Tab-separated table of C-alpha atoms in Angstrom:
chain	number	residue	atom	x	y	z
Q	1	MET	CA	23.147	-31.984	-23.495
Q	2	ARG	CA	21.803	-28.395	-22.418
Q	3	ASP	CA	19.281	-28.439	-19.818
Q	4	GLN	CA	15.658	-27.594	-21.433
Q	5	ARG	CA	14.679	-25.761	-18.838
Q	6	PHE	CA	16.973	-22.982	-19.340
Q	7	GLN	CA	16.499	-20.423	-22.571
Q	8	THR	CA	19.823	-19.651	-24.310
Q	9	LEU	CA	20.035	-15.802	-24.635
Q	10	THR	CA	22.396	-14.281	-27.009
Q	11	ALA	CA	23.882	-10.939	-26.388
Q	12	PRO	CA	25.330	-8.419	-29.042
Q	13	PRO	CA	28.791	-8.808	-30.234
Q	14	ASP	CA	29.809	-5.624	-28.752
Q	15	SER	CA	27.754	-6.112	-25.401
Q	16	LYS	CA	29.590	-6.247	-22.294
Q	17	ILE	CA	27.169	-7.652	-20.831
Q	18	ARG	CA	27.074	-11.120	-19.429
Q	19	VAL	CA	24.472	-12.830	-19.731
Q	20	LEU	CA	23.706	-16.318	-17.349
Q	21	THR	CA	22.630	-18.967	-19.378
Q	22	ARG	CA	23.750	-22.154	-17.270
Q	23	PRO	CA	21.953	-23.481	-14.312
Q	24	ARG	CA	25.246	-23.165	-12.446
Q	25	ASP	CA	25.238	-19.051	-13.028
Q	26	LEU	CA	21.856	-18.772	-12.161
Q	27	ALA	CA	22.429	-20.681	-8.967
Q	28	ARG	CA	25.493	-18.740	-8.272
Q	29	ALA	CA	23.744	-15.563	-8.670
Q	30	ALA	CA	20.244	-16.866	-6.701
Q	31	HIS	CA	22.688	-18.098	-3.661
Q	32	GLY	CA	24.924	-14.512	-4.188
Q	33	ILE	CA	21.488	-12.454	-3.507
Q	34	HIS	CA	20.488	-14.788	-0.915
Q	35	VAL	CA	23.806	-14.606	1.292
Q	36	SER	CA	23.733	-10.660	0.712
Q	37	VAL	CA	20.215	-10.221	2.196
Q	38	ARG	CA	21.195	-12.623	5.259
Q	39	VAL	CA	24.441	-10.433	5.789
Q	40	ILE	CA	22.758	-7.679	5.889
Q	41	VAL	CA	20.175	-8.525	8.524
Q	42	SER	CA	22.549	-9.559	11.040
Q	43	CYS	CA	24.726	-6.932	10.827
Q	44	SER	CA	21.538	-4.780	11.288
Q	45	LEU	CA	20.538	-7.166	14.166
Q	46	TRP	CA	24.071	-6.998	15.823
Q	47	LEU	CA	24.341	-3.065	15.738
Q	48	LEU	CA	20.172	-2.584	16.731
Q	49	VAL	CA	21.702	-5.190	20.052
Q	50	ALA	CA	24.911	-4.347	20.410
Q	51	THR	CA	23.766	-0.457	20.745
Q	52	SER	CA	22.161	-1.098	24.490
Q	53	PRO	CA	24.396	-3.397	26.874
Q	54	ALA	CA	20.848	-4.732	28.069
Q	55	LEU	CA	20.785	-6.519	24.898
Q	56	TRP	CA	23.557	-8.337	25.571
Q	57	ALA	CA	21.977	-10.880	27.775
Q	58	VAL	CA	21.160	-13.444	24.963
Q	59	GLU	CA	19.034	-15.331	27.538
Q	60	ARG	CA	17.099	-13.985	30.554
Q	61	SER	CA	14.243	-16.268	30.789
Q	62	GLY	CA	14.509	-19.286	33.110
Q	63	VAL	CA	17.031	-17.235	35.891
Q	64	ALA	CA	15.392	-17.335	38.964
Q	65	GLU	CA	16.803	-14.708	41.229
Q	66	PRO	CA	18.980	-15.820	44.291
Q	67	ASP	CA	16.265	-14.804	46.824
Q	68	GLY	CA	14.021	-17.312	45.006
Q	69	GLY	CA	12.350	-14.388	43.228
Q	70	GLN	CA	12.215	-14.034	38.968
Q	71	GLU	CA	14.344	-11.108	37.395
Q	72	THR	CA	11.749	-8.849	35.841
Q	73	GLN	CA	12.693	-8.381	31.881
Q	74	SER	CA	12.500	-4.489	30.470
Q	75	TRP	CA	10.778	-3.760	27.523
Q	76	ARG	CA	14.872	-3.476	25.958
Q	77	ASP	CA	15.310	-6.968	26.549
Q	78	SER	CA	11.799	-8.273	25.570
Q	79	LEU	CA	12.407	-6.917	22.224
Q	80	GLY	CA	15.914	-8.063	21.920
Q	81	GLU	CA	13.882	-11.694	22.198
Q	82	MET	CA	11.382	-10.826	19.996
Q	83	LEU	CA	13.770	-9.919	17.051
Q	84	ARG	CA	16.297	-12.756	17.990
Q	85	SER	CA	13.254	-15.232	17.473
Q	86	SER	CA	11.873	-13.717	14.474
Q	87	PHE	CA	15.505	-13.418	12.880
Q	88	ALA	CA	16.222	-17.430	13.619
Q	89	ASN	CA	12.394	-18.257	12.499
Q	90	LEU	CA	12.942	-16.284	9.013
Q	91	ASP	CA	16.254	-17.500	8.588
Q	92	GLU	CA	15.186	-21.455	9.187
Q	93	PHE	CA	12.473	-20.581	6.764
Q	94	ALA	CA	14.454	-18.933	3.906
Q	95	ASP	CA	17.894	-21.776	4.774
Q	96	ALA	CA	14.552	-24.457	3.912
Q	97	ASN	CA	13.601	-22.840	0.682
Q	98	TRP	CA	17.249	-22.398	-0.562
Q	99	ARG	CA	18.006	-25.789	0.357
Q	100	ARG	CA	15.245	-27.212	-1.781
Q	101	PHE	CA	16.041	-24.931	-4.792
Q	102	PHE	CA	19.805	-26.114	-4.489
Q	103	ARG	CA	18.925	-29.619	-4.458
Q	104	HIS	CA	16.829	-29.366	-7.574
Q	105	MET	CA	19.867	-28.015	-9.326
Q	106	GLY	CA	22.325	-30.462	-8.304
Q	107	PHE	CA	24.092	-28.556	-5.846
Q	108	HIS	CA	24.614	-28.249	-2.057
Q	109	GLU	CA	26.689	-31.391	-1.495
Q	110	PRO	CA	27.921	-32.329	1.855
Q	111	ARG	CA	31.647	-30.765	1.670
Q	112	HIS	CA	32.672	-31.003	5.650
Q	113	ILE	CA	31.968	-32.319	9.139
Q	114	ALA	CA	32.297	-29.862	11.838
Q	115	ALA	CA	33.390	-32.286	14.664
Q	116	TYR	CA	33.113	-30.763	18.452
Q	117	ARG	CA	35.140	-31.606	21.208
Q	118	GLY	CA	33.554	-33.826	23.307
Q	119	TYR	CA	33.513	-35.160	26.892
Q	120	GLY	CA	32.981	-37.834	29.394
Q	121	ASN	CA	32.749	-39.844	32.548
Q	122	ASP	CA	33.505	-43.160	33.632
Q	123	ARG	CA	30.398	-44.444	32.049
Q	124	ARG	CA	29.491	-42.368	28.952
Q	125	LEU	CA	30.751	-40.271	26.120
Q	126	TRP	CA	28.869	-37.243	24.882
Q	127	LEU	CA	29.356	-35.439	21.717
Q	128	ARG	CA	28.129	-33.258	19.300
Q	129	GLY	CA	29.041	-32.465	15.400
Q	130	ARG	CA	27.779	-30.741	12.434
Q	131	LEU	CA	27.634	-31.384	8.581
Q	132	LEU	CA	28.048	-28.857	6.190
Q	133	ALA	CA	28.241	-27.704	2.309
Q	134	ASN	CA	30.690	-25.465	2.732
Q	135	LYS	CA	34.238	-25.743	4.284
Q	136	PRO	CA	35.284	-23.371	6.614
Q	137	ALA	CA	38.328	-20.295	5.906
Q	138	GLY	CA	40.912	-22.531	7.792
Q	139	GLY	CA	43.008	-21.154	10.580
Q	140	PRO	CA	44.056	-17.644	10.618
Q	141	LYS	CA	47.516	-16.909	8.525
Q	142	ASP	CA	50.226	-14.497	9.863
Q	143	ASP	CA	49.469	-12.053	6.894
Q	144	ASP	CA	45.769	-11.862	7.278
Q	145	ASN	CA	44.242	-8.325	6.907
Q	146	TRP	CA	41.045	-6.661	8.004
Q	147	TRP	CA	39.194	-7.788	4.752
Q	148	ASP	CA	40.572	-11.301	5.080
Q	149	ASN	CA	39.441	-11.490	9.045
Q	150	LEU	CA	35.772	-9.963	7.829
Q	151	LYS	CA	35.708	-12.672	4.786
Q	152	ALA	CA	36.280	-15.557	6.883
Q	153	THR	CA	33.695	-13.864	9.451
Q	154	TYR	CA	30.998	-13.857	6.772
Q	155	GLN	CA	31.948	-17.533	6.056
Q	156	ARG	CA	31.726	-18.127	9.521
Q	157	TRP	CA	27.991	-17.092	9.704
Q	158	GLU	CA	27.474	-18.162	6.202
Q	159	SER	CA	27.018	-21.735	7.287
Q	160	ASP	CA	25.233	-24.169	4.817
Q	161	GLU	CA	24.283	-26.831	7.017
Q	162	VAL	CA	22.382	-30.011	5.816
Q	163	PRO	CA	19.725	-32.140	7.211
Q	164	ASN	CA	18.235	-35.521	7.420
Q	165	ALA	CA	21.809	-36.700	6.164
Q	166	VAL	CA	23.404	-40.311	7.610
Q	167	ILE	CA	26.639	-39.958	9.973
Q	168	GLU	CA	28.730	-43.068	11.445
Q	169	LEU	CA	30.053	-43.048	14.231
Q	170	PHE	CA	32.961	-45.695	15.152
Q	171	TYR	CA	34.674	-45.420	18.941
Q	172	ALA	CA	36.890	-48.406	20.584
Q	173	GLY	CA	35.369	-51.028	17.955
Q	174	LYS	CA	31.880	-49.573	18.265
Q	175	GLN	CA	29.815	-48.247	15.691
Q	176	GLN	CA	26.673	-46.094	15.669
Q	177	THR	CA	24.334	-44.548	13.129
Q	178	VAL	CA	22.575	-40.984	13.653
Q	179	VAL	CA	20.913	-38.562	11.559
Q	180	THR	CA	21.540	-35.024	11.303
Q	181	ASP	CA	18.913	-32.514	12.284
Q	182	ASN	CA	16.867	-29.693	10.496
Q	183	GLU	CA	20.158	-27.633	11.145
Q	184	GLY	CA	22.792	-30.296	10.159
Q	185	TYR	CA	23.319	-30.883	14.092
Q	186	TYR	CA	24.123	-34.617	15.130
Q	187	GLU	CA	24.266	-35.986	18.859
Q	188	ALA	CA	25.292	-38.937	20.079
Q	189	THR	CA	26.567	-41.389	23.324
Q	190	PHE	CA	28.770	-44.078	23.573
Q	191	GLU	CA	29.469	-46.401	27.002
Q	192	VAL	CA	32.826	-45.846	27.721
Q	193	ASP	CA	35.663	-48.521	27.079
Q	194	LYS	CA	37.338	-49.236	29.751
Q	195	ASN	CA	40.802	-48.670	28.348
Q	196	THR	CA	39.762	-45.322	27.400
Q	197	GLY	CA	42.588	-42.649	28.540
Q	198	ARG	CA	42.105	-38.970	29.586
Q	199	ARG	CA	41.578	-38.264	25.989
Q	200	THR	CA	40.073	-40.126	22.877
Q	201	VAL	CA	38.771	-39.757	19.605
Q	202	VAL	CA	35.570	-40.784	17.898
Q	203	ARG	CA	35.558	-41.260	14.502
Q	204	ALA	CA	32.595	-39.333	11.883
Q	205	GLU	CA	31.925	-40.631	8.472
Q	206	HIS	CA	29.514	-39.907	6.001
Q	207	THR	CA	29.326	-40.912	2.552
Q	208	VAL	CA	28.506	-38.775	-0.521
Q	209	GLU	CA	28.529	-40.966	-3.855
Q	210	ASN	CA	31.558	-42.550	-4.360
Q	211	ARG	CA	33.486	-40.479	-1.959
Q	212	VAL	CA	33.628	-40.471	1.880
Q	213	LEU	CA	33.815	-37.304	4.355
Q	214	SER	CA	35.436	-37.852	7.822
Q	215	ALA	CA	36.810	-35.984	10.539
Q	216	LEU	CA	37.794	-36.890	14.453
Q	217	HIS	CA	36.233	-35.925	17.363
Q	218	ASP	CA	38.367	-35.354	20.638
Q	219	VAL	CA	36.841	-36.502	23.414
Q	220	PHE	CA	38.062	-35.410	26.989
Q	221	VAL	CA	37.582	-37.934	29.585
Q	222	PRO	CA	38.683	-36.969	33.023
Q	223	GLN	CA	40.379	-39.782	35.246
Q	224	ALA	CA	38.236	-39.847	38.492
Q	225	ASP	CA	40.858	-41.198	41.026
Q	226	ALA	CA	43.137	-38.049	40.449
Q	227	ALA	CA	40.750	-34.815	39.611
Q	228	GLU	CA	40.099	-32.732	42.063
Q	229	TYR	CA	37.519	-30.616	41.009
Q	230	LEU	CA	35.942	-29.527	37.781
Q	231	ILE	CA	36.758	-25.737	36.154
Q	232	ILE	CA	33.478	-24.520	34.343
Q	233	SER	CA	34.141	-21.118	32.567
Q	234	ASP	CA	32.726	-18.289	30.355
Q	235	LEU	CA	34.660	-17.271	27.045
Q	236	ASP	CA	33.749	-13.584	26.388
Q	237	ASP	CA	34.789	-11.608	28.519
Q	238	THR	CA	36.257	-13.886	31.096
Q	239	VAL	CA	38.631	-15.750	28.726
Q	240	ILE	CA	38.853	-13.498	25.517
Q	241	HIS	CA	38.560	-9.672	25.025
Q	242	THR	CA	35.304	-8.911	23.883
Q	243	GLY	CA	34.972	-4.795	24.234
Q	244	ILE	CA	31.566	-5.355	25.321
Q	245	THR	CA	31.804	-2.323	26.881
Q	246	ASP	CA	32.591	-0.150	23.827
Q	247	LEU	CA	30.311	-0.707	20.540
Q	248	LEU	CA	33.234	0.342	18.316
Q	249	VAL	CA	36.010	-1.594	20.125
Q	250	SER	CA	33.668	-4.719	20.018
Q	251	ALA	CA	32.651	-4.379	16.501
Q	252	GLN	CA	36.317	-4.334	14.954
Q	253	LEU	CA	36.948	-7.339	17.565
Q	254	THR	CA	33.826	-9.514	16.339
Q	255	PHE	CA	34.314	-9.027	12.199
Q	256	LEU	CA	37.656	-7.776	11.549
Q	257	ASN	CA	39.975	-9.785	13.792
Q	258	ASN	CA	41.160	-13.436	14.006
Q	259	ALA	CA	42.445	-16.064	16.355
Q	260	LYS	CA	45.625	-14.840	16.098
Q	261	THR	CA	44.723	-11.039	16.626
Q	262	ARG	CA	42.552	-11.254	19.177
Q	263	LYS	CA	43.665	-10.730	23.163
Q	264	PRO	CA	43.177	-13.394	26.219
Q	265	LEU	CA	42.309	-11.616	29.229
Q	266	ALA	CA	45.473	-10.856	31.243
Q	267	GLY	CA	46.942	-13.878	32.931
Q	268	VAL	CA	44.298	-15.945	32.094
Q	269	GLY	CA	46.261	-18.760	30.464
Q	270	SER	CA	48.756	-19.364	33.325
Q	271	LEU	CA	45.833	-19.137	35.891
Q	272	TYR	CA	43.693	-21.797	33.765
Q	273	ARG	CA	46.485	-23.935	33.782
Q	274	ALA	CA	47.296	-23.694	37.423
Q	275	LEU	CA	43.916	-24.638	37.960
Q	276	ALA	CA	44.037	-27.750	35.756
Q	277	ARG	CA	47.273	-28.948	37.557
Q	278	GLY	CA	45.731	-28.430	40.934
Q	279	LYS	CA	48.118	-29.712	43.737
Q	280	SER	CA	49.688	-32.488	40.777
Q	281	SER	CA	52.343	-31.755	38.221
Q	282	ALA	CA	50.260	-32.535	35.428
Q	283	PRO	CA	46.983	-31.437	34.119
Q	284	VAL	CA	44.425	-33.588	35.998
Q	285	ASN	CA	41.139	-31.376	36.246
Q	286	PRO	CA	38.988	-30.867	33.438
Q	287	VAL	CA	38.324	-27.763	32.270
Q	288	ILE	CA	35.189	-27.171	30.089
Q	289	TYR	CA	34.099	-23.736	28.634
Q	290	VAL	CA	30.019	-22.986	28.431
Q	291	SER	CA	29.040	-19.739	26.538
Q	292	ASN	CA	26.585	-18.175	24.941
Q	293	SER	CA	28.577	-17.674	21.899
Q	294	ALA	CA	26.719	-19.484	18.573
Q	295	TRP	CA	28.470	-23.097	17.207
Q	296	ASN	CA	29.315	-20.746	14.293
Q	297	MET	CA	32.175	-19.415	16.149
Q	298	TYR	CA	33.557	-22.824	17.271
Q	299	ASP	CA	36.589	-22.991	14.952
Q	300	LEU	CA	37.444	-19.341	16.176
Q	301	LEU	CA	37.196	-20.224	19.528
Q	302	ARG	CA	39.284	-23.385	19.476
Q	303	ASP	CA	41.647	-21.745	17.755
Q	304	PHE	CA	41.904	-19.057	20.276
Q	305	LEU	CA	42.248	-21.568	22.961
Q	306	ASP	CA	45.208	-23.409	21.093
Q	307	LEU	CA	47.630	-20.489	20.093
Q	308	ASN	CA	47.200	-19.171	23.639
Q	309	ASP	CA	47.966	-22.047	25.527
Q	310	LEU	CA	44.729	-22.686	27.294
Q	311	PRO	CA	44.106	-26.081	28.646
Q	312	PRO	CA	42.321	-28.001	25.905
Q	313	GLY	CA	38.884	-28.896	26.589
Q	314	PRO	CA	35.128	-29.132	25.031
Q	315	LEU	CA	33.532	-25.884	23.780
Q	316	LEU	CA	29.762	-26.654	24.700
Q	317	LEU	CA	27.872	-23.373	22.952
Q	318	ARG	CA	25.051	-22.292	21.878
Q	319	ASP	CA	22.515	-23.231	18.906
Q	320	ILE	CA	20.515	-20.044	17.949
Q	321	GLY	CA	17.813	-21.967	15.941
Q	322	ARG	CA	16.802	-24.148	18.368
Q	323	GLU	CA	16.649	-20.862	21.199
Q	324	SER	CA	13.810	-21.206	23.257
Q	325	LYS	CA	12.180	-18.319	25.744
Q	326	THR	CA	11.619	-21.547	28.230
Q	327	SER	CA	15.292	-22.769	28.070
Q	328	ASN	CA	18.609	-21.318	29.345
Q	329	HIS	CA	21.671	-22.856	27.895
Q	330	LYS	CA	23.985	-22.011	30.163
Q	331	ILE	CA	22.198	-23.038	33.546
Q	332	ASP	CA	20.840	-25.878	31.647
Q	333	THR	CA	24.426	-27.230	30.609
Q	334	ILE	CA	25.766	-26.447	34.121
Q	335	ARG	CA	22.907	-28.584	35.562
Q	336	ALA	CA	23.690	-31.607	33.164
Q	337	LEU	CA	27.509	-31.311	33.980
Q	338	LEU	CA	27.116	-31.624	37.539
Q	339	THR	CA	25.004	-34.437	37.102
Q	340	ARG	CA	27.481	-36.014	35.042
Q	341	TYR	CA	30.366	-35.907	37.126
Q	342	PRO	CA	28.473	-36.244	40.587
Q	343	SER	CA	31.807	-36.703	42.458
Q	344	LEU	CA	33.455	-33.720	41.260
Q	345	PRO	CA	33.069	-30.252	42.775
Q	346	VAL	CA	33.111	-27.265	40.740
Q	347	VAL	CA	35.181	-23.588	40.193
Q	348	LEU	CA	32.477	-21.341	38.359
Q	349	ILE	CA	34.387	-18.479	36.379
Q	350	GLY	CA	32.212	-15.691	34.750
Q	351	ASP	CA	32.139	-12.024	33.885
Q	352	SER	CA	29.989	-8.954	34.785
Q	353	GLY	CA	28.876	-8.378	31.716
Q	354	GLN	CA	26.293	-10.617	30.847
Q	355	HIS	CA	24.279	-12.919	33.661
Q	356	ASP	CA	26.735	-15.016	35.074
Q	357	ALA	CA	26.349	-14.306	38.353
Q	358	GLU	CA	22.601	-14.622	38.697
Q	359	ILE	CA	23.000	-17.871	36.791
Q	360	TYR	CA	26.019	-19.480	39.170
Q	361	ALA	CA	24.196	-17.683	42.234
Q	362	THR	CA	21.308	-20.114	41.087
Q	363	ILE	CA	23.908	-23.143	40.798
Q	364	ALA	CA	25.329	-22.111	44.372
Q	365	ASN	CA	22.184	-22.121	45.907
Q	366	GLU	CA	20.955	-25.473	44.054
Q	367	PHE	CA	24.492	-27.073	44.651
Q	368	PRO	CA	25.754	-25.270	47.790
Q	369	ASN	CA	27.892	-28.908	48.641
Q	370	ARG	CA	29.192	-28.925	45.084
Q	371	VAL	CA	30.531	-25.195	44.406
Q	372	ARG	CA	34.163	-24.510	45.560
Q	373	ALA	CA	34.029	-20.853	44.430
Q	374	VAL	CA	32.417	-18.401	42.157
Q	375	TYR	CA	34.777	-15.562	40.257
Q	376	ILE	CA	33.198	-12.992	38.367
Q	377	ARG	CA	35.712	-11.004	36.491
Q	378	ASP	CA	34.554	-7.433	36.724
Q	379	ILE	CA	34.789	-6.187	32.692
Q	380	ASP	CA	35.235	-2.422	33.717
Q	381	PRO	CA	37.516	-2.851	36.632
Q	382	GLU	CA	38.906	1.228	36.467
Q	383	LYS	CA	35.643	2.380	37.454
Q	384	ASP	CA	32.739	1.735	39.449
Q	385	SER	CA	29.664	0.862	37.205
Q	386	GLU	CA	26.201	-0.537	37.318
Q	387	TYR	CA	27.640	-4.017	36.259
Q	388	ASP	CA	29.635	-3.726	39.547
Q	389	GLY	CA	26.382	-2.617	41.612
Q	390	LYS	CA	24.462	-5.524	39.906
Q	391	VAL	CA	27.032	-8.299	40.719
Q	392	ASP	CA	27.479	-7.114	44.395
Q	393	ARG	CA	23.978	-6.987	45.070
Q	394	ILE	CA	23.702	-10.796	44.152
Q	395	ILE	CA	26.479	-11.558	46.019
Q	396	GLU	CA	25.087	-10.042	49.067
Q	397	ARG	CA	21.873	-12.490	48.545
Q	398	THR	CA	24.354	-15.452	48.164
Q	399	THR	CA	26.305	-15.111	51.066
Q	400	GLY	CA	24.294	-17.357	53.385
Q	401	ASN	CA	24.774	-20.791	51.538
Q	402	ASP	CA	28.770	-20.145	52.511
Q	403	VAL	CA	30.192	-20.686	48.921
Q	404	PRO	CA	32.842	-18.094	48.315
Q	405	PHE	CA	32.043	-15.521	45.449
Q	406	LEU	CA	33.935	-12.476	44.707
Q	407	ARG	CA	33.983	-10.079	42.025
Q	408	VAL	CA	37.569	-9.824	40.817
Q	409	GLY	CA	39.826	-7.240	38.686
Q	410	ASP	CA	42.290	-9.639	37.284
Q	411	SER	CA	44.114	-12.986	37.142
Q	412	ARG	CA	46.255	-12.449	39.873
Q	413	GLU	CA	43.241	-11.676	42.399
Q	414	VAL	CA	41.719	-15.416	41.594
Q	415	ALA	CA	45.293	-16.930	41.851
Q	416	ALA	CA	45.664	-15.018	45.350
Q	417	HIS	CA	41.881	-16.442	46.640
Q	418	ALA	CA	42.042	-20.087	44.833
Q	419	ALA	CA	45.459	-20.636	46.469
Q	420	GLU	CA	43.629	-19.742	50.150
Q	421	LEU	CA	41.285	-22.147	49.682
Q	422	GLY	CA	43.775	-25.070	49.052
Q	423	LEU	CA	42.860	-25.209	44.361
Q	424	LEU	CA	46.342	-24.410	43.889
Q	425	PRO	CA	49.783	-23.715	44.964
Q	426	LYS	CA	50.733	-20.489	46.288
Q	427	THR	CA	53.892	-20.827	44.788
Q	428	GLU	CA	51.888	-20.406	41.566
Q	429	ILE	CA	50.927	-16.691	42.368
Q	430	ARG	CA	53.803	-15.118	41.258
Q	431	GLU	CA	53.983	-16.851	37.848
Q	432	ILE	CA	50.488	-15.995	37.316
Q	433	ALA	CA	50.919	-12.373	37.986
Q	434	ALA	CA	54.239	-12.228	35.794
Q	435	ASP	CA	51.925	-13.333	32.791
Q	436	ALA	CA	49.212	-11.134	33.453
Q	437	ASN	CA	51.688	-7.765	33.187
Q	438	LEU	CA	53.019	-9.414	29.985
Q	439	ASP	CA	49.192	-9.813	28.566
Q	440	ARG	CA	48.614	-6.608	29.235
Q	441	GLU	CA	51.826	-4.995	27.295
Q	442	ARG	CA	50.383	-6.769	24.397
Q	443	GLU	CA	48.537	-3.946	22.112
Q	444	THR	CA	44.532	-4.632	21.353
Q	445	VAL	CA	42.141	-2.949	19.238
Q	446	ALA	CA	41.206	-0.784	21.416
Q	447	ASP	CA	45.179	0.510	22.012
Q	448	GLU	CA	44.910	1.200	18.057
Q	449	LEU	CA	41.685	3.196	18.039
Q	450	GLY	CA	43.120	5.641	20.500
Q	451	LYS	CA	46.142	6.511	18.818
Q	452	PRO	CA	46.341	9.746	16.569
């Protein structure tokens, strides 16, 4: 029976106008308007933020200067935070209203569980996931063009989360029930089963009428008797090239490329694999990636790590909807990791483009006996810049705690210094340098833009 809430309209026989008469057509049209507005607003905000390097610092507040003072925010930083906060609030308000509308129309059914990689110690496992009403675009294909990548980017950010939904989690004969929050996220911890190896899984399920959605969380548990240290690394411009110093390159990399066409920093794969092995012949040292990138970027970053043979490990990203003026995702996450791995020293790797130097200096001052070394990649090693001066001043103020703190130009410099500290064998340096040379030969978006 036709839904009586909608009146049937009839167009003239020769009319080329398509008249929407079904609830599904009206819902699709309304959804199209909704997402189009979100894309326009998102792109406008990205362009505004990207035009000022100072606004790339997504989280300034809460990071104390190494000498004990608090960094002063510029008006551009304050404006950036206000815009981000306003957009997040507007987006949350719009999502809530559209969800009510689609539930009323009988749509917005759960279709996908995003099961993020988790981690654990000898006592507990920690994991996080998200329930969505739309499936991700899937991994990159060999014949994807710029339009395919743009559509995938759109789908990645147009995530339709499902709040207040029940998720059943299963691990080593144990079961736990959790409920998704307003952004569709769920979190859980489990007591570790003593038979758990270095890598285990937790199954997530959600029942939708007569069908069951399921997904597996990969969980990484370092073996306490084998691991020598923990590697905590940023991603953007530390592992993956983002072109932060060039707006056009950065925009093309962000919107028109995928995990296959994005380029790793030279030699980073060999370097991280060597650090993960340490003095062992097999990967024993856990690698955890802590980034200010949003969880919407998870599938691209995970695929990038896998395609470039970087050590697998959890990606701890940021929930934009939960951003708070009093919190700092990176520093809070690193503090939690050091608390959860009390017996492991840590190597911190970041870049000079954002606030990694300040954050790592704060961690080094709070945990001086736990930090083996801090490496800050120079995002523009071919010239002296304001980024270099800022990092160098922080390094000068942090030398009193005896933590090795370096600004480095490439992976070979990190490897050479790490070998002197005994973090990896000196025999690894030559292979890392050779791989760095091969990586430099790979053509980038910046290279393409420079062609006549």
